[in-house]
Short mmCIF file of C-alpha atoms in Angstrom, two decimals:
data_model
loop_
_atom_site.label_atom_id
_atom_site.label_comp_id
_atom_site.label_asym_id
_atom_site.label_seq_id
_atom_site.Cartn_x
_atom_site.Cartn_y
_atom_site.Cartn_z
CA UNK A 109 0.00 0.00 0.00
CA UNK A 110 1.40 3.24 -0.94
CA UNK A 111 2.18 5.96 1.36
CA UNK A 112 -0.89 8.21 -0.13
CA UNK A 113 -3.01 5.26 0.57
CA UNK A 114 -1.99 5.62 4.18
CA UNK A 115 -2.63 9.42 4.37
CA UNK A 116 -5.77 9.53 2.86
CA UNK A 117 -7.06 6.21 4.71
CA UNK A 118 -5.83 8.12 8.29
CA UNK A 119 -7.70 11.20 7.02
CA UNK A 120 -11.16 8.94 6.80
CA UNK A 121 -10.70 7.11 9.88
CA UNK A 122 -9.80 9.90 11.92
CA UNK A 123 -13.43 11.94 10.88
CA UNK A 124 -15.11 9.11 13.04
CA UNK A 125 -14.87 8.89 16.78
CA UNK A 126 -14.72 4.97 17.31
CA UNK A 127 -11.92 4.74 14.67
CA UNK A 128 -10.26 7.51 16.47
CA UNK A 129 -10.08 5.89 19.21
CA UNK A 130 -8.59 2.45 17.58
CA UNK A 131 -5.84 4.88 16.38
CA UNK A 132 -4.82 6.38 19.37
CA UNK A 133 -4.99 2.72 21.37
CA UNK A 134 -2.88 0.82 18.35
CA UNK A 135 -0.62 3.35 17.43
CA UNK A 136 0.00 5.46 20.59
CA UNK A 137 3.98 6.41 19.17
CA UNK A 138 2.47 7.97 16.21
CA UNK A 139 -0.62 9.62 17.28
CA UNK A 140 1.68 11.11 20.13
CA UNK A 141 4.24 12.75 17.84
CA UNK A 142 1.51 13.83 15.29
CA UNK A 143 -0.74 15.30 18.05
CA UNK A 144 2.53 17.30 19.25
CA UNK A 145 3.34 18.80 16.04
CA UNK A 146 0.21 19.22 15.11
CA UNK A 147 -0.71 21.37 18.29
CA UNK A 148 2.72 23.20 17.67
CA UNK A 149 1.86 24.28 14.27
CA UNK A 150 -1.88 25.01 15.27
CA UNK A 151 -0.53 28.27 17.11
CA UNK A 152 0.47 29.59 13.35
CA UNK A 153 -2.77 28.23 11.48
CA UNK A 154 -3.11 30.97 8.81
CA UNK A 155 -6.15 28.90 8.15
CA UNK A 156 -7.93 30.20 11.40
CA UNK A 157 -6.99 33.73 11.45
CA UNK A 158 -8.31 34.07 7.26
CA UNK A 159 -11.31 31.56 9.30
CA UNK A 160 -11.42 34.44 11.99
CA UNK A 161 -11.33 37.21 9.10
CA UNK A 162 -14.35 35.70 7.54
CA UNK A 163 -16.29 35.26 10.28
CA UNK A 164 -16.01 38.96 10.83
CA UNK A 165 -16.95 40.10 7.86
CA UNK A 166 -20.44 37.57 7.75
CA UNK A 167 -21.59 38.54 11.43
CA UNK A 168 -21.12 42.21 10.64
CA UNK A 169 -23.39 41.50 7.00
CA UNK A 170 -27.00 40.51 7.77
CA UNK A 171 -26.72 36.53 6.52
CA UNK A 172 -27.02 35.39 10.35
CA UNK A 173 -30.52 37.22 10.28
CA UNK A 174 -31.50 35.67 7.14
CA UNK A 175 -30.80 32.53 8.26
CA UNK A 176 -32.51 32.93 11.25
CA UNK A 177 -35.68 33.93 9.39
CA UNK A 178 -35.60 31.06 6.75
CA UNK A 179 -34.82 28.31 9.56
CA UNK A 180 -37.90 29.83 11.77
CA UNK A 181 -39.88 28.83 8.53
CA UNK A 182 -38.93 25.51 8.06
CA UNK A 183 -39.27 24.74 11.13
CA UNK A 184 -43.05 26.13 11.11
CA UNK A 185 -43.63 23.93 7.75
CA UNK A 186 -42.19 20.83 9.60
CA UNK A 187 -44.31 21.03 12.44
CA UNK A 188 -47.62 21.74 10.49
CA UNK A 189 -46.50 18.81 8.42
CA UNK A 190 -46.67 16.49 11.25
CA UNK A 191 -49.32 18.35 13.15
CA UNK A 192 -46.76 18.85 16.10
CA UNK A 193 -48.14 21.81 18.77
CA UNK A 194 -44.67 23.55 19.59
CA UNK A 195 -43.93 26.48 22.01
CA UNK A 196 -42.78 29.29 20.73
CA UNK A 197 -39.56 29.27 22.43
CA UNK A 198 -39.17 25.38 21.67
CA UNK A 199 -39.57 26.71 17.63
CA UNK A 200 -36.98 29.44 18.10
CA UNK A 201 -34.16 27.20 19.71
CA UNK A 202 -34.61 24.59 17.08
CA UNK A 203 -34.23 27.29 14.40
CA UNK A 204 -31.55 29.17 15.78
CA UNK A 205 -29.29 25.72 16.25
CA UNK A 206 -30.59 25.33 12.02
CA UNK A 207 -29.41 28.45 11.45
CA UNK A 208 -26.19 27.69 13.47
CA UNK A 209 -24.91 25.21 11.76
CA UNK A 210 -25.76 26.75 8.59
CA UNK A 211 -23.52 29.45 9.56
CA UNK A 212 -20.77 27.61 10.21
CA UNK A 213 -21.08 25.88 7.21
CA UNK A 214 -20.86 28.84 4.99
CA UNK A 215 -17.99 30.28 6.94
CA UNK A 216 -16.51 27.32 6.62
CA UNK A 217 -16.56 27.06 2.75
CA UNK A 218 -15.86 30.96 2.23
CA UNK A 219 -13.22 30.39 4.34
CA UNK A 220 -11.59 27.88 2.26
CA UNK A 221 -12.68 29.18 -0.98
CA UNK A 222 -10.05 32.10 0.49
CA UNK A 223 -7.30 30.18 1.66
CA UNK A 224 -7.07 28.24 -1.48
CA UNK A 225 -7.19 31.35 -3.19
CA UNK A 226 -3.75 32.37 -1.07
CA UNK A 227 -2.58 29.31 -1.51
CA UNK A 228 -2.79 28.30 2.55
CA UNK A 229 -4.00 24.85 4.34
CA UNK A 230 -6.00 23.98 7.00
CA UNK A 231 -3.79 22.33 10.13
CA UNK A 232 -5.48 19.68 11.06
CA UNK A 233 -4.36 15.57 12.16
CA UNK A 234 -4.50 14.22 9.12
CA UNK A 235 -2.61 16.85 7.24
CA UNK A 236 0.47 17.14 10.02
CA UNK A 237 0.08 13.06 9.48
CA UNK A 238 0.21 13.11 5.86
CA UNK A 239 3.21 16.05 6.48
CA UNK A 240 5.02 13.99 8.52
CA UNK A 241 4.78 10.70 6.38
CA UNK A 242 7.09 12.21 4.08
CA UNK A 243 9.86 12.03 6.97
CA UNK A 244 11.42 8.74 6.11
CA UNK A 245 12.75 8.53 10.04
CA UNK A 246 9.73 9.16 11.22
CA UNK A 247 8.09 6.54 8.72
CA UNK A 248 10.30 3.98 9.60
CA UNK A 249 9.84 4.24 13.47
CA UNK A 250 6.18 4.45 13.17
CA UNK A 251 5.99 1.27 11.15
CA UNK A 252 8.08 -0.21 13.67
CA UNK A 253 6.29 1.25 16.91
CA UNK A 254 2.83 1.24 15.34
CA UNK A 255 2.54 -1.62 13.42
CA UNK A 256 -1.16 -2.42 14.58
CA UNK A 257 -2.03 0.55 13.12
CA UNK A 258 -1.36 0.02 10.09
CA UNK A 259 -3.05 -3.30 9.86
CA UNK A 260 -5.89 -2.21 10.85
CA UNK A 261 -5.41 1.02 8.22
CA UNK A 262 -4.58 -1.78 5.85
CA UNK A 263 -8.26 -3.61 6.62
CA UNK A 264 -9.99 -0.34 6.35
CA UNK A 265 -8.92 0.35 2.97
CA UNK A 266 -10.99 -2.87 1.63
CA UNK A 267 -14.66 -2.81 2.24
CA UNK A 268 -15.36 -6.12 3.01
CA UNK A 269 -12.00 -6.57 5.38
CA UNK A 270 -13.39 -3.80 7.19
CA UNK A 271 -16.94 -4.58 7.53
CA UNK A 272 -14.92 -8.01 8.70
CA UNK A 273 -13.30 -6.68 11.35
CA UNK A 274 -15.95 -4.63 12.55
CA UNK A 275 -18.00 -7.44 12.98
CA UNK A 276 -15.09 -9.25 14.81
CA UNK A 277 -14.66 -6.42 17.53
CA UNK A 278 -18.87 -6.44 17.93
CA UNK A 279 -18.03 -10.60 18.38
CA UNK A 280 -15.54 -9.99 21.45
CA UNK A 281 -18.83 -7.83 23.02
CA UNK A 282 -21.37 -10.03 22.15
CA UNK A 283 -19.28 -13.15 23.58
CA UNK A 284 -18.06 -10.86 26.96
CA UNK A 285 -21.95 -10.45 27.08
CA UNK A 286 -22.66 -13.97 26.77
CA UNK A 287 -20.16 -15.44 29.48
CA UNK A 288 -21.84 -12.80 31.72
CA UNK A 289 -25.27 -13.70 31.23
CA UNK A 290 -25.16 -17.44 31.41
CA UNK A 291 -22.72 -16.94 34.30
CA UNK A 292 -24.72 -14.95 35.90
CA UNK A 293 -27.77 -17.68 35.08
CA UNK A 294 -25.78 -20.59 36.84
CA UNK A 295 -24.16 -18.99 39.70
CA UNK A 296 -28.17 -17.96 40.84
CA UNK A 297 -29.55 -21.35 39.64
CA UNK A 298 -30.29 -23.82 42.67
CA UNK A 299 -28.66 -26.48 41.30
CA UNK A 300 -25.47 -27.41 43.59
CA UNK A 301 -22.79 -28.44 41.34
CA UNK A 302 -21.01 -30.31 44.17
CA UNK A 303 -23.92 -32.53 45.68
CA UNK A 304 -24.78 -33.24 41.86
CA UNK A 305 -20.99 -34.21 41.26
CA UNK A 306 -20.29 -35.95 44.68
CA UNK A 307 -23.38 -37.27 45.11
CA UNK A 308 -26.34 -36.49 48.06
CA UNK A 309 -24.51 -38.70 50.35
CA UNK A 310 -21.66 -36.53 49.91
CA UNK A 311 -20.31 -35.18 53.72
CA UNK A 312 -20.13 -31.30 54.28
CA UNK A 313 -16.42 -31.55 54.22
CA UNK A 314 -16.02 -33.28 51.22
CA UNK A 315 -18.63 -30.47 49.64
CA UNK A 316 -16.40 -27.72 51.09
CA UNK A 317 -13.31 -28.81 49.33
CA UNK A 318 -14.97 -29.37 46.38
CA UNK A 319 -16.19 -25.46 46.01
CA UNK A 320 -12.90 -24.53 47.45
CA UNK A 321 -11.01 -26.37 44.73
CA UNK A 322 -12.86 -25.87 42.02
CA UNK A 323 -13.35 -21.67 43.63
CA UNK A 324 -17.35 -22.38 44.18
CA UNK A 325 -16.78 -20.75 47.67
CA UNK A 326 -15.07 -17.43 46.01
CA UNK A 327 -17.44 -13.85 45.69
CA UNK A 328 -19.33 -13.45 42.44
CA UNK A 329 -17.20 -10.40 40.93
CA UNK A 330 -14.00 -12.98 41.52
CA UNK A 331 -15.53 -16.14 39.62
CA UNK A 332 -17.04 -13.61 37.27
CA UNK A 333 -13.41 -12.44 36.00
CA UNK A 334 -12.12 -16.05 36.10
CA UNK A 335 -14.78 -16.82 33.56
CA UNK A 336 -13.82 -13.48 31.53
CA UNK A 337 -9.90 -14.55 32.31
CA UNK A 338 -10.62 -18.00 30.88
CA UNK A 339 -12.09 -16.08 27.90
CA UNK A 340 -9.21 -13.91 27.22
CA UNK A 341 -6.80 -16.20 27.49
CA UNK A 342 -8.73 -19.73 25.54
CA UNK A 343 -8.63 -21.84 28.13
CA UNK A 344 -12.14 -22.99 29.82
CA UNK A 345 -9.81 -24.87 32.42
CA UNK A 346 -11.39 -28.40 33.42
CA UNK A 347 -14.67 -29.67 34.00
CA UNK A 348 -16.28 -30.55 37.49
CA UNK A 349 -16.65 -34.79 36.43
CA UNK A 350 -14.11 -35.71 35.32
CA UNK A 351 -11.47 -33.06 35.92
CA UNK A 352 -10.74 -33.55 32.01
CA UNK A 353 -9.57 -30.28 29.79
CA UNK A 354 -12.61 -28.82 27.95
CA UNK A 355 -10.13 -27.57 25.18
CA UNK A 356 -8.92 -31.15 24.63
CA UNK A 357 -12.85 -31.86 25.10
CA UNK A 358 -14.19 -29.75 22.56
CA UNK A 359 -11.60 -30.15 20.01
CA UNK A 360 -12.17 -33.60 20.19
CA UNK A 361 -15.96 -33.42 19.39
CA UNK A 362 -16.04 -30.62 16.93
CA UNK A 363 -14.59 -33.16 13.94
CA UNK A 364 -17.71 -35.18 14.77
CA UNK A 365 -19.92 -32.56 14.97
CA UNK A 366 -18.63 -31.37 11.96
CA UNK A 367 -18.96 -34.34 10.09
CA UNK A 368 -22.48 -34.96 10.94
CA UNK A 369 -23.02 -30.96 9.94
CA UNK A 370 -21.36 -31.61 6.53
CA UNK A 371 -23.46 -34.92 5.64
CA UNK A 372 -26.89 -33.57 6.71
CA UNK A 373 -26.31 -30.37 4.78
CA UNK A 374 -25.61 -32.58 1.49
CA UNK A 375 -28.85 -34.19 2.03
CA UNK A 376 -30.52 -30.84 2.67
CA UNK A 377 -29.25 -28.81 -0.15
CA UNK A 378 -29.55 -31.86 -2.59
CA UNK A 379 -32.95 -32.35 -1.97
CA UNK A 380 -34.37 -28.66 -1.11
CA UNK A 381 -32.86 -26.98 -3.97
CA UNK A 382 -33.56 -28.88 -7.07
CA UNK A 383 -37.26 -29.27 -5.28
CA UNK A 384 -37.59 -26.00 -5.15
CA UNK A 385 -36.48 -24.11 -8.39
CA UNK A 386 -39.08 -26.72 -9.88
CA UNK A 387 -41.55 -26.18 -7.38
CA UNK A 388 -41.10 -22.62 -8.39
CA UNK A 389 -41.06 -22.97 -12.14
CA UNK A 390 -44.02 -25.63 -12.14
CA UNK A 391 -46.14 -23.45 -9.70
CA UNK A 392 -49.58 -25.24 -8.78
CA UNK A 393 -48.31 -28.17 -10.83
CA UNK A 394 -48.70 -31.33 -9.14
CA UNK A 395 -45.10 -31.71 -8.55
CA UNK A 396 -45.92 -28.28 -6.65
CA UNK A 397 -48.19 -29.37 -4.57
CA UNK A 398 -46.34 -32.97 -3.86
CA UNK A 399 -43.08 -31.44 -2.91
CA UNK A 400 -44.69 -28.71 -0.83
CA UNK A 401 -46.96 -31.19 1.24
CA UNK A 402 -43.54 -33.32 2.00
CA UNK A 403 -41.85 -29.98 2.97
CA UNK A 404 -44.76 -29.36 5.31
CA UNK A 405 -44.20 -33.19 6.59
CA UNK A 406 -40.50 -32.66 6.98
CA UNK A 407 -40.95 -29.85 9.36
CA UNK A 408 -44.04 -31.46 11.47
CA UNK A 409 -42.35 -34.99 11.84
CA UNK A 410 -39.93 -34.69 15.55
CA UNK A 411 -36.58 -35.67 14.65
CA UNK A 412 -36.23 -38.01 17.54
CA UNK A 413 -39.08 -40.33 16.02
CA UNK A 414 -37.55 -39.85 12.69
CA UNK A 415 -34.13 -41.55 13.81
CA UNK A 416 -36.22 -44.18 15.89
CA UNK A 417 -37.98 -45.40 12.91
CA UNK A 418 -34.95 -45.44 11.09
CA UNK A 419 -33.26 -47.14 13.13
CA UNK A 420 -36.00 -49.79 13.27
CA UNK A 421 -36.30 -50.24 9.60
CA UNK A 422 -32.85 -50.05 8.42
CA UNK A 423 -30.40 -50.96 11.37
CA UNK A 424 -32.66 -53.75 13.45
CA UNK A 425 -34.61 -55.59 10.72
CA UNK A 426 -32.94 -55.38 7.90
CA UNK A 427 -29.47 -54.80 8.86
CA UNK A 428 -28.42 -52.57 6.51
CA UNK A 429 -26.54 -49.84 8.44
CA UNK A 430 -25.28 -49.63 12.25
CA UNK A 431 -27.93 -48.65 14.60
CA UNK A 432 -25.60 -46.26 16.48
CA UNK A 433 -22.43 -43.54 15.19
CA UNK A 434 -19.01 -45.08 15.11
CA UNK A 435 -15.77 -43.69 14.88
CA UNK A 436 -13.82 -43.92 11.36
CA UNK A 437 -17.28 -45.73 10.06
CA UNK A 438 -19.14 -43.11 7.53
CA UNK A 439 -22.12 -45.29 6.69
CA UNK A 440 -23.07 -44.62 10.36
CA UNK A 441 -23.74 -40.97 9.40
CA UNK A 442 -26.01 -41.92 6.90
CA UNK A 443 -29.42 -41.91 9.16
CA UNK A 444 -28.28 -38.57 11.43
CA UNK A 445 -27.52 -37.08 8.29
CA UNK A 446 -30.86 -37.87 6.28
CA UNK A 447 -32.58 -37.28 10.09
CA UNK A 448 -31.51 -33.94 10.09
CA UNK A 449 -31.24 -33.44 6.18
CA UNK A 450 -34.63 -34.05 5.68
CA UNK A 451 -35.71 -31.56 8.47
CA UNK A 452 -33.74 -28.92 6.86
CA UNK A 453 -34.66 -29.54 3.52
CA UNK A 454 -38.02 -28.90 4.05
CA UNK A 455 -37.73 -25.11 4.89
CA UNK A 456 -34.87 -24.40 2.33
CA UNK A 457 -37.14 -25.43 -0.26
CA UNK A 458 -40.25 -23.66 0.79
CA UNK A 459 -37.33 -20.48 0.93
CA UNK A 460 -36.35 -21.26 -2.71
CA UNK A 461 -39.65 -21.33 -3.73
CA UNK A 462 -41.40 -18.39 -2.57
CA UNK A 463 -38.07 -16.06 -3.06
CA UNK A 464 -37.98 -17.75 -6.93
CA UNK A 465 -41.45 -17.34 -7.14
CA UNK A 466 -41.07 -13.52 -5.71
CA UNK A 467 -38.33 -13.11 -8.29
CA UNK A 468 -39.56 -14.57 -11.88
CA UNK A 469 -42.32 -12.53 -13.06
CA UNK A 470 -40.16 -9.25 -12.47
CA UNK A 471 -39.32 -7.38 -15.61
CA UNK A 472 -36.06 -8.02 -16.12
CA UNK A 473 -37.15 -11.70 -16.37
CA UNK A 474 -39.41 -10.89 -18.96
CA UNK A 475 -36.31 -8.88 -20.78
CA UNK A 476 -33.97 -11.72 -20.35
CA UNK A 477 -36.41 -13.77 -21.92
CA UNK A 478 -37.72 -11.18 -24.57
CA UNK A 479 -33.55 -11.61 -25.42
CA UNK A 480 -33.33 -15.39 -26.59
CA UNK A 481 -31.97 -16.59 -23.48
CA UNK A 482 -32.13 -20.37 -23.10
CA UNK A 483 -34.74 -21.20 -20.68
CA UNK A 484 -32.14 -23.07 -18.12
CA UNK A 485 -29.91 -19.76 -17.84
CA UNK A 486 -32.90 -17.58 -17.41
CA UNK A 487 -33.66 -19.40 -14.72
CA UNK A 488 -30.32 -20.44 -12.95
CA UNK A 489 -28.76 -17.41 -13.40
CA UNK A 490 -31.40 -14.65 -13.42
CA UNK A 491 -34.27 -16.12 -11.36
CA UNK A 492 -32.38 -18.29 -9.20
CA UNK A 493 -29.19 -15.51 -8.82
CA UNK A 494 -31.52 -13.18 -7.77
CA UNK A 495 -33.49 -14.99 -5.21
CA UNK A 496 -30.26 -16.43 -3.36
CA UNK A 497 -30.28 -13.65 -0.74
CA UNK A 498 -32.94 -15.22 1.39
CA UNK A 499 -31.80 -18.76 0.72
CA UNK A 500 -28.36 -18.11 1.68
CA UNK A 501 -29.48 -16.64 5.13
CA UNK A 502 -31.84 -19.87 5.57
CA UNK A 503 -29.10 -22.31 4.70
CA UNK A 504 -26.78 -20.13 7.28
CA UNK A 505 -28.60 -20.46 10.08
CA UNK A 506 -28.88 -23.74 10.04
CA UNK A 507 -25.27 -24.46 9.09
CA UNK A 508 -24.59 -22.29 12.12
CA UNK A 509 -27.12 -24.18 14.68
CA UNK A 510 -25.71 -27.49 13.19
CA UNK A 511 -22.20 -26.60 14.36
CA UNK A 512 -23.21 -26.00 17.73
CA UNK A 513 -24.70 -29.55 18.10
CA UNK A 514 -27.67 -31.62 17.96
CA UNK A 515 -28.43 -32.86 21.08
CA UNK A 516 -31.53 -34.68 20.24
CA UNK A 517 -30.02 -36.71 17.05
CA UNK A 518 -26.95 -36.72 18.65
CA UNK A 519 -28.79 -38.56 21.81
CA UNK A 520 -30.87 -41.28 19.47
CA UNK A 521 -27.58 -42.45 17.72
CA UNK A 522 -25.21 -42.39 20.10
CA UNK A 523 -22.81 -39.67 18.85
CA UNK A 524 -20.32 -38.09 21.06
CA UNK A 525 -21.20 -34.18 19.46
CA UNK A 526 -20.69 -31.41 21.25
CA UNK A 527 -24.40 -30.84 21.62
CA UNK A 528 -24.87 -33.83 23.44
CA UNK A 529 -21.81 -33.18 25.47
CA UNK A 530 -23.14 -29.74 26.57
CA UNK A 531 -26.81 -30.53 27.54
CA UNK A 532 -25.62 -33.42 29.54
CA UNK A 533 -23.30 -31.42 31.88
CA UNK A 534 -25.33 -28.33 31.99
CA UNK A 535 -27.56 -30.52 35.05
CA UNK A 536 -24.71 -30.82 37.03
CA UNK A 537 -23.88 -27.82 36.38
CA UNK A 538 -20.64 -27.79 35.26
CA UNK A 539 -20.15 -24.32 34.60
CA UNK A 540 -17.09 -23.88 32.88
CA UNK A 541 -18.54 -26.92 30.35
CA UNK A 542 -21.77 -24.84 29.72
CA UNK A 543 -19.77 -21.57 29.66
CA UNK A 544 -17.16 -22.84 27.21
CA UNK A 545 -20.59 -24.32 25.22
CA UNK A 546 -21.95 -20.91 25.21
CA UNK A 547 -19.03 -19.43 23.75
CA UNK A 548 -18.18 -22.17 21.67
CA UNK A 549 -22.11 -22.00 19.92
CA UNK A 550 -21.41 -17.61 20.18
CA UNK A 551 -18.82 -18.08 18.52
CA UNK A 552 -19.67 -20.14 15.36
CA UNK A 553 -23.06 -18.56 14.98
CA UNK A 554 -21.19 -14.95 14.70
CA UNK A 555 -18.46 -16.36 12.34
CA UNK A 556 -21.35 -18.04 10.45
CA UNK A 557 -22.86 -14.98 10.24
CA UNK A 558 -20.34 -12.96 9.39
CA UNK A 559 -19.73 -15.89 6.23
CA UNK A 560 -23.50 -15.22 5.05
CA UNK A 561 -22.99 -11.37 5.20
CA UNK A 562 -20.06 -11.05 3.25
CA UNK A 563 -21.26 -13.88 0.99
CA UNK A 564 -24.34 -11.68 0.63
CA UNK A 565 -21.77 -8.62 -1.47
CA UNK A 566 -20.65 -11.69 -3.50
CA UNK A 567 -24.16 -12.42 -4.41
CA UNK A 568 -25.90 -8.98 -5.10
CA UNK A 569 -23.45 -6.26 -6.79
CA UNK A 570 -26.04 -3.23 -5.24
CA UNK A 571 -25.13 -4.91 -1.58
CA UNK A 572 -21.34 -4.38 -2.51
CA UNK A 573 -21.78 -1.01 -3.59
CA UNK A 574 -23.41 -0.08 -0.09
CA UNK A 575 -20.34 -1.81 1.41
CA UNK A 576 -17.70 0.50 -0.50
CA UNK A 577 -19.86 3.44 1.33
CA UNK A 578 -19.84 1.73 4.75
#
């Protein structure tokens, strides 16, 4: 990135407050020495004193009258418009900050309609910045000093890295917010994680240590920042049963969660897709009206009885596939994966039909077709392009939920997910389990999110055009 880049990317970011902010905390060396020099050449601005001229010479003209006067009026308009009753003093004050501001925005321009005119700058940040930039010893040290800086200047030039990382620092709230909450939810829930781990028979000393090693018997605000310690630094620590690592834990479960995420989402987007660009092309055929009724069956039918009845059919009396997961064995992901497919399936299709549907008697449809275009690229490319902004947020969210388990499936065929793994401890409770859950399922859901989001700029060029202004 060239050093103009950098000065006119510093310039943007340092208009807006949060940024600001971000530039001061990542690159403290740079915004030190820039603020200094900047504040030493503010005492010979020849930008404020032709500023200070101009101002002058408008309040001793009539314009701050006339601005009065025509703000009064608009004001008056507005407030008829919407049939607001407003004082008369209220109506003044609003019209007098209108004509404020318009004030200062006309002094403003004069003013640097006049200073271009004798050939003099504003001093401001970004232009002792971009000044000092052109200092190769103070370019090299800042690089050096401030190199987070300038990867997050780097991020801000591109639209989408930036929209990225925004959504990235919102994540570290959301999940700081989340630890809190369920935290908070546990450490007033009734359940005693000791007499649940120990056992009711368990003595009163043997509970004491148990809360003393595990911290149960510490104040609220000091368990509260282990949990947001544990956070920071990616390590849950280990569960109440057990005393086994919840990293090692999780880690070990996501593949299989994963797995049975991948599989189901095969059956789900092979059968909802294909069902419903012809369910949508074919509309009130019978087709239509088959596929539809099975979609409506899909999402009625529990998936627990679902896997049962598979499980009966195809794993008990006629043998064809194991009854329960195993590892290294991929037929056994067959029946979680059509279990949950299926249930999927059914409202991605009714999604690509009534966005398709929503989509093909538009205008440019008509165009397209009005053009020669072969009937199958009309409708993959222009009816079924067009519509993918609602699919793609359907399919999301339940990639997203996927990832963070399926306790019920998970349950009927034995599979060590993390969903499973989860809802059992969270009766103990084992906290730092359920927290490091919570977080985990945060986590993916935001990343997921994020995924859709960006993929929606990919999709729709007017969406990526909004992002260039964001």
């Amino acid at each position: 990135m060239s050093i103009m880049k950098f000065k006119d990317t510093f310039k943007r970011m340092y208009r807006h407050s949060t940024y600001r902010i971000w530039l001061w905390i990542l690159g403290f060396f740079t915004m030190l020495v820039t603020f200094v020099t900047y504040k030493g050449k503010k005492g010979k601005d020849e930008f404020a004193k032709i500023k200070a001229d101009v101002r002058a010479e408008l309040e001793a003209s009539d314009l701050k009258i006339k601005l009065l006067s025509d703000a009064l009026v608009q004001v008056k308009k507005k407030n008829r418009y919407f049939n607001k009753t407003v004082s008369e003093s209220e109506v003044e004050k609003q019209a007098k900050a209108i004509a404020d501001k318009n004030f200062e925005q006309i002094l403003f321009d004069k003013a640097k309609i006049k200073a271009e005119m004798e050939g003099v700058t504003e001093v401001t940040m970004a232009s002792t910045y971009a000044s000092l930039m052109d200092n190769k010893l103070f370019l090299a040290l800042s690089v050096v000093l401030s190199f987070p800086m300038y990867i997050v200047m780097i991020l801000f030039t591109n639209p989408i890295t930036k929209y990225a990382a925004d959504r990235m620092v919102m994540m570290i709230f959301v999940l700081f917010g989340v630890t809190w909450l369920v935290f908070t939810i546990l450490y007033i829930s009734p359940m005693d994680p000791a007499l649940n781990s120990l056992g009711q028979t368990a003595t009163q000393e043997q509970v004491n240590r148990f809360n003393h090693i595990h911290g149960l018997d510490q104040p609220y605000i000091t368990q509260l920042w282990n949990a947001f310690k544990n956070l920071i630094t990616f390590n849950p620590g280990n569960s109440y049963q057990g005393n086994e690592s919840i990293a090692v834990a999780l880690s070990n479960k996501f593949p299989i969660t994963l797995q049975v995420t991948f599989f189901s989402m095969l059956v789900s987007l092979g059968i909802a897709i294909p069902s419903g660009i012809i369910s949508a092309v074919k509309q009130y055929s019978s087709f239509d009206y088959i596929a539809m009724f099975f979609a409506l069956l899909g999402l009625s039918i529990p998936n627990f009885w679902l896997g049962l009845m598979l499980i009966l059919e195809f794993a008990i009396k006629h043998k064809v596939v194991p009854a329960t997961y195993q590892v290294g064995n991929l037929s056994t992901l067959i029946m979680p994966a059509i279990v949950l497919g299926t249930g999927m399936s059914a409202s991605v299709a009714r999604m690509t039909r009534s966005s398709m549907l929503e989509v093909k008697n538009s205008d440019y449809i008509l165009t397209a077709r009005a053009k020669g275009l072969p009937e199958n690229k009309v409708i993959l490319k222009h009816i079924l392009g067009n519509a993918m902004i609602p699919i793609v947020t359907t399919i999301g969210g339940q990639f997203g939920g996927l990832l963070g388990g399926s306790a019920v499936t998970e349950k009927v065929f034995n599979i060590n997910g993390i969903g499973s793994y989860i809802v059992e401890r969270q009766y103990v409770p084992d906290i730092p389990v359920v927290l490091a859950g919570v977080v985990y399922i945060s986590f993916v859901v935001s990343i997921v999110n994020l995924i859709v989001d960006i993929l929606y700029a990919v999709i729709d060029p007017r969406i990526k055009s909004k992002m260039k202004n964001y």
